[in-house]
Each structure stands twice: as C-alpha cells, then as structure tokens.
CSV table of C-alpha atoms in Angstrom, one decimal:
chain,number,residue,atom,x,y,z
J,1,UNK,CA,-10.1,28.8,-47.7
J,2,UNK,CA,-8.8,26.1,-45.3
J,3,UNK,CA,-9.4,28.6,-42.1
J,4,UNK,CA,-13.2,29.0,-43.8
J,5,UNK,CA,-13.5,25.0,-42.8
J,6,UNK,CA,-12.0,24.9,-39.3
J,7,UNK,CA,-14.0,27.4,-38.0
J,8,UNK,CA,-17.8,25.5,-38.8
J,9,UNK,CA,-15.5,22.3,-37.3
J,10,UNK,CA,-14.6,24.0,-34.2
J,11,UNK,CA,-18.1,25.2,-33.7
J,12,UNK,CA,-19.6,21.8,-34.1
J,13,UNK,CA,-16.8,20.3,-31.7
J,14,UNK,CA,-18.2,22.6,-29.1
J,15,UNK,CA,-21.7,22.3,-29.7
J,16,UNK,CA,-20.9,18.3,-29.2
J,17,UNK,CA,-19.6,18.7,-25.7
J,18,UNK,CA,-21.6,22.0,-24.9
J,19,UNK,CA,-24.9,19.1,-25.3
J,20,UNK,CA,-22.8,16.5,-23.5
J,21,UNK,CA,-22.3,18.9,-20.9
J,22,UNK,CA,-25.9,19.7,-20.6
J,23,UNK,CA,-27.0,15.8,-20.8
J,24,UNK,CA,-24.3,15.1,-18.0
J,25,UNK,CA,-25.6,17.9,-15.9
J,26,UNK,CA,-29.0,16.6,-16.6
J,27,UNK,CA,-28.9,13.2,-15.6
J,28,UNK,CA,-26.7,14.6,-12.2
J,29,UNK,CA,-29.3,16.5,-11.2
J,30,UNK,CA,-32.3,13.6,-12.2
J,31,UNK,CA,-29.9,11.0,-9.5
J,32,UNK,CA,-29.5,13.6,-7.0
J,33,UNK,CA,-33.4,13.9,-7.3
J,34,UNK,CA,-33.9,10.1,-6.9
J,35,UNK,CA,-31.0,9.7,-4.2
J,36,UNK,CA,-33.0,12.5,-2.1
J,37,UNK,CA,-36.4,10.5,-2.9
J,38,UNK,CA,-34.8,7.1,-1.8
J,39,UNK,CA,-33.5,8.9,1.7
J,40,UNK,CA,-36.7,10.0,2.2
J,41,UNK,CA,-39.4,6.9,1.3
J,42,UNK,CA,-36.8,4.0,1.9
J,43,UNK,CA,-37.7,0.9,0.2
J,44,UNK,CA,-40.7,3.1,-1.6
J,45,UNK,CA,-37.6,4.8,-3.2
J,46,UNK,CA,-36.0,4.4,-7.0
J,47,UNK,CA,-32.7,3.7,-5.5
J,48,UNK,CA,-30.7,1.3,-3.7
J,49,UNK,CA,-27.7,2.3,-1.9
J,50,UNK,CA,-25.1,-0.2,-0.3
J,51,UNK,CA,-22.7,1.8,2.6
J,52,UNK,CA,-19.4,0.8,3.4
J,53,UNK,CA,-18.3,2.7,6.6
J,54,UNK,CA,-14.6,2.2,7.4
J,55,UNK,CA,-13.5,3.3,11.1
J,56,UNK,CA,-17.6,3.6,12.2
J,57,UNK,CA,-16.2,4.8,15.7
J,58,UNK,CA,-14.2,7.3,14.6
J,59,UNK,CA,-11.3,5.7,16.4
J,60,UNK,CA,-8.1,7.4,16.3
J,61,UNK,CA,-5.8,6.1,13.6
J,62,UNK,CA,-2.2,6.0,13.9
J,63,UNK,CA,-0.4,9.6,12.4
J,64,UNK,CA,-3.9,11.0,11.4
J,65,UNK,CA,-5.9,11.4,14.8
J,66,UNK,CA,-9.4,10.8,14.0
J,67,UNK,CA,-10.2,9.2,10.1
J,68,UNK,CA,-13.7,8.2,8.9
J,69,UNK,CA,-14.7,7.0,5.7
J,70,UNK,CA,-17.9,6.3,4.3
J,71,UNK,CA,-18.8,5.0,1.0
J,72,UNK,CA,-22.1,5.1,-0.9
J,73,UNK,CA,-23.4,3.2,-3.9
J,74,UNK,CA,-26.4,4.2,-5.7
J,75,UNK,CA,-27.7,1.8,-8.3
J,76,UNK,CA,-31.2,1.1,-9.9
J,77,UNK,CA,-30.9,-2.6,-9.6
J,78,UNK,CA,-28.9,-5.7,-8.2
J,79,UNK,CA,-27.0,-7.0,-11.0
J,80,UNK,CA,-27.4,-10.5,-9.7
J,81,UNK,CA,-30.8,-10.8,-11.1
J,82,UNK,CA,-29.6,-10.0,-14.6
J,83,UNK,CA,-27.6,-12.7,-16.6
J,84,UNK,CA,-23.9,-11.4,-17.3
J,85,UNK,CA,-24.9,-12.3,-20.7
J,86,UNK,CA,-27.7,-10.0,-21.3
J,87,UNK,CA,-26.4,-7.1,-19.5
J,88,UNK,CA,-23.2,-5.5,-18.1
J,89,UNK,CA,-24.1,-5.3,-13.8
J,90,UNK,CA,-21.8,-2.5,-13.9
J,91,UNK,CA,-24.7,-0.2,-15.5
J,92,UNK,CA,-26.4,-0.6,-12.7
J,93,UNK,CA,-24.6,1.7,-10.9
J,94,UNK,CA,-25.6,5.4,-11.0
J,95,UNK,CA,-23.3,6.9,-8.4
J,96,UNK,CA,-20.4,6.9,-5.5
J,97,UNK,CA,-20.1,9.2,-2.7
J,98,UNK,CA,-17.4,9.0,-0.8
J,99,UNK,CA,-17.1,11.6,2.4
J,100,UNK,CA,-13.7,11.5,4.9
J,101,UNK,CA,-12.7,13.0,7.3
J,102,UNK,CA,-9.7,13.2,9.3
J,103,UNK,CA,-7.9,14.7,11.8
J,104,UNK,CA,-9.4,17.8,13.4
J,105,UNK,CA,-10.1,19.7,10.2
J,106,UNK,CA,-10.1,17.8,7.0
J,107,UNK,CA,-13.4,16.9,5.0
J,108,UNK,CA,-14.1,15.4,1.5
J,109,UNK,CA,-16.4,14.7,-0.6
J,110,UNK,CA,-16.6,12.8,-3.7
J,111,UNK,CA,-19.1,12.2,-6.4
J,112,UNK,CA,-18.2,9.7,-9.4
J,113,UNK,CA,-21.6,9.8,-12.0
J,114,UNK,CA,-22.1,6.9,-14.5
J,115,UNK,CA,-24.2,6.8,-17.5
J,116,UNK,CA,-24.6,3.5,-19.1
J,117,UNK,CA,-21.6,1.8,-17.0
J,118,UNK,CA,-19.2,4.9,-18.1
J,119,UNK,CA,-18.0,7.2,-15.5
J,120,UNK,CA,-19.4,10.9,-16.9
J,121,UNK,CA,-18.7,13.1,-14.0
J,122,UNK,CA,-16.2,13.7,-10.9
J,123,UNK,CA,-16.9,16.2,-8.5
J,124,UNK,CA,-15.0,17.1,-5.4
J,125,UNK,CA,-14.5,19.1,-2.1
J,126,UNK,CA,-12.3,19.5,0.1
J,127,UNK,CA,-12.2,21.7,3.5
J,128,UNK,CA,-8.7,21.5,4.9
J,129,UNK,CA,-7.1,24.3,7.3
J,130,UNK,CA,-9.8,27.0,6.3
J,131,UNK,CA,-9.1,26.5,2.9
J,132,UNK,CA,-12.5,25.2,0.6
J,133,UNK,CA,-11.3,23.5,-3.1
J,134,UNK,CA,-13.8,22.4,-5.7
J,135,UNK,CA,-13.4,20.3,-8.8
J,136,UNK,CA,-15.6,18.8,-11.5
J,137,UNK,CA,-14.1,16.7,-14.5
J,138,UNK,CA,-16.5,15.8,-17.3
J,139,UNK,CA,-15.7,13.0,-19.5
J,140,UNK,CA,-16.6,11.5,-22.6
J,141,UNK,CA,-15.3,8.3,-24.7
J,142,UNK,CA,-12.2,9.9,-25.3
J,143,UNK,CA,-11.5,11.5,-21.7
J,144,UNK,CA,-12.1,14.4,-20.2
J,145,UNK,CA,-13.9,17.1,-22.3
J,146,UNK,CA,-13.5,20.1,-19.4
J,147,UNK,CA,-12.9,21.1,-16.1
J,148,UNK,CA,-13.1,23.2,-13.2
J,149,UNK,CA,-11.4,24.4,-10.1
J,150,UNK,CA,-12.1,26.9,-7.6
J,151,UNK,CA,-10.3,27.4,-4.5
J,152,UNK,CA,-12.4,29.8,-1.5
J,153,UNK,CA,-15.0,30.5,-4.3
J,154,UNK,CA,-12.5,31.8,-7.0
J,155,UNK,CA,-12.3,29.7,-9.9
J,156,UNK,CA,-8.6,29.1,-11.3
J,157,UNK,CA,-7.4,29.7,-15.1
J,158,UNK,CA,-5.3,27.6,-16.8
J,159,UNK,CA,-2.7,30.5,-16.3
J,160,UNK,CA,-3.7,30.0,-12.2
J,161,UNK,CA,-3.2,26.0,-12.4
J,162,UNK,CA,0.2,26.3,-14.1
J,163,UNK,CA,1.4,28.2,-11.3
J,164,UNK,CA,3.6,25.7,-9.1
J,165,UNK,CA,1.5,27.3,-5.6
J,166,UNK,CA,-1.5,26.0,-7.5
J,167,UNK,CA,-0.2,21.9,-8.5
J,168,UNK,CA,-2.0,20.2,-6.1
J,169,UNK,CA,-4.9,21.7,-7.6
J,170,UNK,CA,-4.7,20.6,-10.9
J,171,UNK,CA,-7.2,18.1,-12.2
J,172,UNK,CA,-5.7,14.6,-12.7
J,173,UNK,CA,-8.7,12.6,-14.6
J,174,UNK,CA,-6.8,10.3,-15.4
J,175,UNK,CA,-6.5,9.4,-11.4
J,176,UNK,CA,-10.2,10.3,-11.2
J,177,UNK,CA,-11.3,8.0,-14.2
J,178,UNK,CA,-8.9,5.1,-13.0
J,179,UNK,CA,-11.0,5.8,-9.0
J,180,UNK,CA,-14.4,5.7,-11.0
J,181,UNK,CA,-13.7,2.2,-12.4
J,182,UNK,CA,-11.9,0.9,-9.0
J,183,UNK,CA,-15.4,1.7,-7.3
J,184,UNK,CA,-17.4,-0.4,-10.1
J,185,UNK,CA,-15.5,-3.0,-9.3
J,186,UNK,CA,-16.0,-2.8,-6.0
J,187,UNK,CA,-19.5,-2.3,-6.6
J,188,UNK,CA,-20.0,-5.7,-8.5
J,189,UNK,CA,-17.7,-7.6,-5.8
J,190,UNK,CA,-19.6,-6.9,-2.8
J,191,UNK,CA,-23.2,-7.6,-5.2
J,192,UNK,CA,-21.7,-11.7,-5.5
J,193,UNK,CA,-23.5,-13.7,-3.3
C-alpha cells in the first residue's frame, strides 16, 4: 500500500519542477528577447544594461598572455528610484553575462538568470584547447532541481561525471549560486550614487 502512495508523490515532485523548468526556460527566452530588443533600439529598449570591462586593451597580463573580461547587467529599472522600503533593488536585475577570454585559446561565457531577485538559471561555455563544455543548473528555493553537461556536443550521465577524467566537469551550484548573489551585489553597489 505504502509503494501505491509514493508513486502519485513522485509524479507530482516531477510535475513541480518539470513546470518550473518550463517557467524558467520561459522567462530566459522572454530576457533574451528584450536584451536583443535593447541592443537594437537603445534607449527605445525594455532594458538597461551597465558594462564593466576589465583589461579593455587586451593587455597582456602576467602568466596568462592576453585576458579580457566583460561584464553585463541587465535590469528593468534603477533601484535608486525605488525606496529600499517598498521594494528589494536587487529584483531589478534580470541577468549577468560575463564573457573571458584569455590567452590564445580560452573563451567563456556565463549567464546567471533571476526571477524576482532569486538566481533561477546558470548557463555556461567554455572553448579551451579545441575542447567545447556546456552547463546549465536550474534552481529553485531549495537548490538546484537539475542539470546538464555536454562536453563536444555529447551530453554526460551521472555514470560519465563520476568518472575522475570527467571532475572538472561536474556542476558545482553551490559555487554558481554563491557567483549569482556576488553579482547582485555588485549590481546594487555600482547603482549607489
């Protein structure tokens, strides 16, 4: 009788993150739409973006050769003209790109997607030696709900990630969810006049 109950439980717990899935993909998809709008129209735009470009000459940098970073934040509205009191400034922000690259052939790319001040979504790339790695973490109040990898196209099982080859490849949300926040912060710093 007891394995008659688990199963309708099971089913609903993956319902619930099966629609938070959808929702998150949803509302990645509806800021990618408005970031791409914003590019285009400038200040006619739904977004405003704030850049923060570290080594903008692409100087070489001492045991890394050439290093550029560039940071993006994407937010619907500045968070000084809302009283602290009324409303969090932090859920103003939408999303963070940040894009390096270094040396002669590394690139990355990283997204961190907020709904209502929460990070919801970390996706990544990386191009390093020929090699191409992808990740996306999806989180909810209690963490991360799911995840994927794919190195050169071919997504990894858990079986693949245990593999010791495979460990830098692992997902670490809790580093990701602990970066999400960091850039919040940062967000709302650099928005105090």
């Amino acid at each position: 009788m007891k394995s008659y109950l688990l199963l309708p439980v099971l089913c609903v717990s993956v319902l619930a993150n099966a629609q938070t899935e959808t929702s998150i993909v949803k509302h990645y998809q509806e800021i990618n739409k408005q970031v791409q709008e914003s590019k285009q129209h400038g200040m006619e735009g739904t977004l405003y973006c704030n850049e923060w470009v570290t080594n903008k000459n692409s100087m070489s940098w001492p045991a890394v050769g050439i290093y550029a970073e560039t940071i993006q934040f994407w937010y619907n509205d500045d968070p000084n003209h809302i009283s602290r009191r009324e409303r969090d400034p932090k859920t103003v922000l939408e999303k963070v790109t940040v894009t390096r690259k270094a040396a002669a052939d590394f690139i990355s790319n990283e997204e961190y997607l907020y709904m209502s001040g929460k990070p919801v979504f970390f996706y990544s790339t990386v191009i390093e030696e020929g090699k191409h790695w992808e990740t996306r973490m999806y989180f909810n109040t209690k963490g991360m709900f799911k995840s994927s990898v794919k190195i050169d196209g071919k997504e990894l099982t858990a079986k693949e990630l245990a593999l010791p080859e495979n460990s830098d490849s692992r997902p670490k949300p809790l580093v990701e969810l602990k970066n999400g926040r960091k850039y919040q912060d940062l967000f709302v710093m650099q928005m105090v006049y």
